[in-house]
PDB file of C-alpha atoms in Angstrom:
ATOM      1  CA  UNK A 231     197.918  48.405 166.386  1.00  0.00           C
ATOM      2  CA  UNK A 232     194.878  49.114 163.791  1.00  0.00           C
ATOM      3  CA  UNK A 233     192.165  46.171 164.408  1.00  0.00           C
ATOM      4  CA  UNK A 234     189.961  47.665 161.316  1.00  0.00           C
ATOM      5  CA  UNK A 235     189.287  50.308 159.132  1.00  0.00           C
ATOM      6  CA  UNK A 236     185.869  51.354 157.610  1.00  0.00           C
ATOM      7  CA  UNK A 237     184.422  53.561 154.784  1.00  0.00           C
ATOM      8  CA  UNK A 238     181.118  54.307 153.580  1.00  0.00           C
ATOM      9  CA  UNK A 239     179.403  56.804 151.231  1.00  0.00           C
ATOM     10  CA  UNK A 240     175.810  57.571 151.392  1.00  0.00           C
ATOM     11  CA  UNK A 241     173.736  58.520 148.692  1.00  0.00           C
ATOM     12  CA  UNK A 242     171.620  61.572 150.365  1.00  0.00           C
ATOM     13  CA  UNK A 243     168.719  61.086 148.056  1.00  0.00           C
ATOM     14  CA  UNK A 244     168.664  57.602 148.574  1.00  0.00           C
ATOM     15  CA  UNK A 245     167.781  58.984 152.524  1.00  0.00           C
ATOM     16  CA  UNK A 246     165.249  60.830 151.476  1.00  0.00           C
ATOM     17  CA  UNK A 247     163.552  58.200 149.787  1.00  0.00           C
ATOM     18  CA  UNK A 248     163.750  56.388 153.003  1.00  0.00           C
ATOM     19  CA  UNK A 249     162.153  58.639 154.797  1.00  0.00           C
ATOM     20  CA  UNK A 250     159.645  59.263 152.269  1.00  0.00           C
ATOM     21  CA  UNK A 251     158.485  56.288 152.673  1.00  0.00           C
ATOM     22  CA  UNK A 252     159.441  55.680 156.189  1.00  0.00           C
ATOM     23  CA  UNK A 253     158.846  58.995 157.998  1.00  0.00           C
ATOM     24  CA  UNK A 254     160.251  59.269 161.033  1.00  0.00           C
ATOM     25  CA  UNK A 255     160.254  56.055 162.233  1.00  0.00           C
ATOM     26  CA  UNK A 256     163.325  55.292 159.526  1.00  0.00           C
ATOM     27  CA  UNK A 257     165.501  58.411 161.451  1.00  0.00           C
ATOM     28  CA  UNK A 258     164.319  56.325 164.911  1.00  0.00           C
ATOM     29  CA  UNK A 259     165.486  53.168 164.059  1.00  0.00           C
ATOM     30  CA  UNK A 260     169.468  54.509 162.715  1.00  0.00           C
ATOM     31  CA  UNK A 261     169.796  57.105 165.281  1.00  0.00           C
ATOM     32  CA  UNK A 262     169.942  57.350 168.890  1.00  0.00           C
ATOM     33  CA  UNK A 263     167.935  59.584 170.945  1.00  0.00           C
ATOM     34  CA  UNK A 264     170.291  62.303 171.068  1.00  0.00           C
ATOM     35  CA  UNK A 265     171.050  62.540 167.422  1.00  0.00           C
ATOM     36  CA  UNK A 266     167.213  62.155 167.161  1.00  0.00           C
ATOM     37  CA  UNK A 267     166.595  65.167 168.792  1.00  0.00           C
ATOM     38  CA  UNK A 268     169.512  67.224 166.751  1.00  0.00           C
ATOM     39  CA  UNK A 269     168.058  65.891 163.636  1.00  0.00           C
ATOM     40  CA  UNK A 270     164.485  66.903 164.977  1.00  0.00           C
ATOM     41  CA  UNK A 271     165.390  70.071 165.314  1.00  0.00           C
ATOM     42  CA  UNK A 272     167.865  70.966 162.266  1.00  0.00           C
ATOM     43  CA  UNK A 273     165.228  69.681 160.189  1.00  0.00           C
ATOM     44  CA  UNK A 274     162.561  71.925 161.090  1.00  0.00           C
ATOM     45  CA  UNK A 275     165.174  74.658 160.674  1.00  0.00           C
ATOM     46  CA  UNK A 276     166.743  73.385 157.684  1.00  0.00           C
ATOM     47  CA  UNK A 277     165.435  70.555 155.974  1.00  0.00           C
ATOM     48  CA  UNK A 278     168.087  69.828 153.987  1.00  0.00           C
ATOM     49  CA  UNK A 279     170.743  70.096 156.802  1.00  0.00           C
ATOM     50  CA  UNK A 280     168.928  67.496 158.737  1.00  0.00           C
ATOM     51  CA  UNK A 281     169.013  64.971 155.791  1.00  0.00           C
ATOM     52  CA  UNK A 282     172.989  65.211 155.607  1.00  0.00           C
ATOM     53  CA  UNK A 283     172.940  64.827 159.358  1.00  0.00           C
ATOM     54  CA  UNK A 284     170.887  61.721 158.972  1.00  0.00           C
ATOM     55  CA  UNK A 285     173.019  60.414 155.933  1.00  0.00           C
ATOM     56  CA  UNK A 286     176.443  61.268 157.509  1.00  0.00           C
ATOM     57  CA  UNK A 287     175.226  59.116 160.774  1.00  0.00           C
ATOM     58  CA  UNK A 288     174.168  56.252 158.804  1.00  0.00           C
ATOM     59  CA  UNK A 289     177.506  56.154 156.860  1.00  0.00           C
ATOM     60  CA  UNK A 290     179.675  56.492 160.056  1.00  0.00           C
ATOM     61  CA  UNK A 291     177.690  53.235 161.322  1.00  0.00           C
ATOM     62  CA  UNK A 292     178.114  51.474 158.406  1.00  0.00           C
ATOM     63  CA  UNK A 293     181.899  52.247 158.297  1.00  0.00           C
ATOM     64  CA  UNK A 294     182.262  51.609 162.233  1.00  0.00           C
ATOM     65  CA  UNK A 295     180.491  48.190 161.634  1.00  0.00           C
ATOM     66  CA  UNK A 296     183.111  47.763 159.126  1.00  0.00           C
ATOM     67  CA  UNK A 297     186.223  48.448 160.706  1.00  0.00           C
ATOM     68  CA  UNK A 298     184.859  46.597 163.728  1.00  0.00           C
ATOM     69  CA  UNK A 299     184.564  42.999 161.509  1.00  0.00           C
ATOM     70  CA  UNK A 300     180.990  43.015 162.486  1.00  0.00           C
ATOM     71  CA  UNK A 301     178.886  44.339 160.014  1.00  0.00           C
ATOM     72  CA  UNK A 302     175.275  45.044 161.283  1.00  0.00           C
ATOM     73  CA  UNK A 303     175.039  41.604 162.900  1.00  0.00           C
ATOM     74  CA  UNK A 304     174.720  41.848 167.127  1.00  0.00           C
ATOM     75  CA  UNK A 305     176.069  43.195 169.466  1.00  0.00           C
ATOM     76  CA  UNK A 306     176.100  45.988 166.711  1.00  0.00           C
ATOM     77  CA  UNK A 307     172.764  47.763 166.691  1.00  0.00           C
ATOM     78  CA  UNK A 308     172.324  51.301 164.766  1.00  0.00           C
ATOM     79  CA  UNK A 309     171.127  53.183 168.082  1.00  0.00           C
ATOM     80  CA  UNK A 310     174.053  51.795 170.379  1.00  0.00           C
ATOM     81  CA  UNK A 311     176.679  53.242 167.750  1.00  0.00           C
ATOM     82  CA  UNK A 312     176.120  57.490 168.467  1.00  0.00           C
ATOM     83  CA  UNK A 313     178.105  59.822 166.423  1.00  0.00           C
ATOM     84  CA  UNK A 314     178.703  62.870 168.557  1.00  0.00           C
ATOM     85  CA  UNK A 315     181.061  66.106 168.505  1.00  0.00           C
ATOM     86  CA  UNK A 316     183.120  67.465 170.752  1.00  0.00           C
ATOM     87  CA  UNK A 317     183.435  71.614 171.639  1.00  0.00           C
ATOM     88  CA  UNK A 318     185.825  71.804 168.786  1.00  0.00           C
ATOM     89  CA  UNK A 319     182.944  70.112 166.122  1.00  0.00           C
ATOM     90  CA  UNK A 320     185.569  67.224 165.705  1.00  0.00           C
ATOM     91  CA  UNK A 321     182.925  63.693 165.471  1.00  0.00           C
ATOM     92  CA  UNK A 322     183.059  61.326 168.292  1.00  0.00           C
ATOM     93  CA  UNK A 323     181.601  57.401 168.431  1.00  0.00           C
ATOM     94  CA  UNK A 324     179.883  56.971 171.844  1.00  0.00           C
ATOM     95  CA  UNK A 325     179.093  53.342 172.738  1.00  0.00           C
ATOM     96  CA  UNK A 326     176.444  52.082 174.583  1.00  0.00           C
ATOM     97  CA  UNK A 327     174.732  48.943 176.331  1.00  0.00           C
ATOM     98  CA  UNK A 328     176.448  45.221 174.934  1.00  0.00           C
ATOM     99  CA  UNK A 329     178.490  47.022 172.195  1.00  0.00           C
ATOM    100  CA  UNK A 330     179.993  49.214 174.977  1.00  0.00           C
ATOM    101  CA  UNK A 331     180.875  45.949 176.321  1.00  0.00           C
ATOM    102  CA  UNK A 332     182.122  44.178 173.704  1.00  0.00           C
ATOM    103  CA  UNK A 333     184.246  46.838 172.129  1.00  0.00           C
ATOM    104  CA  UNK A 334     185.757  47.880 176.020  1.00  0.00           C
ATOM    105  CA  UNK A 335     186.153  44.193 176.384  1.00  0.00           C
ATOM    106  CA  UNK A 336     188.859  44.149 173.176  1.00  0.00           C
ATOM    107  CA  UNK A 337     190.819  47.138 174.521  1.00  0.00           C
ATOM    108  CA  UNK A 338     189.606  49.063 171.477  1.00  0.00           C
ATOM    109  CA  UNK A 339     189.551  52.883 170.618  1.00  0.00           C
ATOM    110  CA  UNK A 340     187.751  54.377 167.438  1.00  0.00           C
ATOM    111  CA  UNK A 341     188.509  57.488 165.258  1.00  0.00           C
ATOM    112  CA  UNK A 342     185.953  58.397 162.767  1.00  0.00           C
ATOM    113  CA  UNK A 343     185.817  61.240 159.967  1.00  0.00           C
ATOM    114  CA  UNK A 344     182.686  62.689 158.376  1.00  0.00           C
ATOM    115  CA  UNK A 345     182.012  64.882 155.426  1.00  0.00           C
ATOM    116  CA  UNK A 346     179.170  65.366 152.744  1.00  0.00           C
ATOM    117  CA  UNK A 347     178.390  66.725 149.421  1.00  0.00           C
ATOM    118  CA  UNK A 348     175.314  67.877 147.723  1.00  0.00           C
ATOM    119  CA  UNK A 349     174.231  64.119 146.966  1.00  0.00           C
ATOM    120  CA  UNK A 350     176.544  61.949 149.043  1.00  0.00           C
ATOM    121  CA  UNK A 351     178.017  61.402 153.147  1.00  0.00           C
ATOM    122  CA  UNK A 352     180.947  59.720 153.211  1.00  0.00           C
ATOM    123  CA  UNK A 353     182.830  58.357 156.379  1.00  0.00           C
ATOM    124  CA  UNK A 354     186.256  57.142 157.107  1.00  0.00           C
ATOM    125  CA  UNK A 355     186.530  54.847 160.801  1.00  0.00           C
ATOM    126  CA  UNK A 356     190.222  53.482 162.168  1.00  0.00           C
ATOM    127  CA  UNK A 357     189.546  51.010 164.958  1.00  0.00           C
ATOM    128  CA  UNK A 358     193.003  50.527 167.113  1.00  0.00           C
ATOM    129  CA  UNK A 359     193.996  48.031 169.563  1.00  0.00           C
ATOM    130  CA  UNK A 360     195.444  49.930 172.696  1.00  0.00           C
ATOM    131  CA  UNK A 361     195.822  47.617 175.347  1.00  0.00           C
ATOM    132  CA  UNK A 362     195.997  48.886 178.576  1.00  0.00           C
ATOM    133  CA  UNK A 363     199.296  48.267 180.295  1.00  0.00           C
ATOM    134  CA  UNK A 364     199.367  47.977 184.418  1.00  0.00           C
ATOM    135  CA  UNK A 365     201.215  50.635 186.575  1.00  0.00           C
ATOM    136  CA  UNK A 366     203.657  48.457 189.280  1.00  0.00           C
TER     137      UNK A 366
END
């Protein structure tokens, strides 16, 4: 049974803006150290690549936080929420510390989508209810 759905699009230039005026310390604060380090090191390598990284992360939060009925109130914190990809490149939402908890707690499974354009990021997050049924 779905329990939420969440979208978000990201202006990209609006991310550089932030972190013109942020530095790095705005990238710290949305991501989690390993997307930290990924968006370390495609931005040396390709600036612009690690801006879409950074603005496709912080629109799959957004739309998690959505779909979850939470918005960015606790136990929902930016670096607990990690967008990650499996062998095949398909994106992934790893959980961690009390959100872990909270979102294991309600029997709940996420499935998120990414994409970007030139100027925007735009995510797409299902949140189901699978409860887990005992073996007799």
């Amino acid at each position: 049974m779905i329990f939420g759905i969440g979208t978000d699009i990201c202006d990209v230039r609006r991310m550089r803006a932030s972190l013109e005026r942020h530095g790095e310390r705005f990238a710290q604060k949305i991501l989690s150290d390993g997307e930290l380090a990924t968006w370390q090191a495609r931005s040396a390598r390709w600036p612009d690549r690690g801006l879409k990284y950074l603005a496709t992360r912080f629109s799959a939060k957004e739309a998690f936080s959505k779909a979850i009925g939470l918005g960015l109130h606790l136990p929902m914190r930016w670096r607990d929420c990690e967008i990650t990809n499996v062998a095949s490149g398909k994106p992934e939402i790893v959980l961690h510390g009390a959100l872990k908890t909270w979102f294991e707690a309600r029997q709940l499974t996420a499935h998120v989508s990414v994409t970007d354009e030139t100027d925007y990021a735009a995510s797409f997050v299902v949140v189901e209810h699978v409860p887990v049924i005992p073996t007799p």
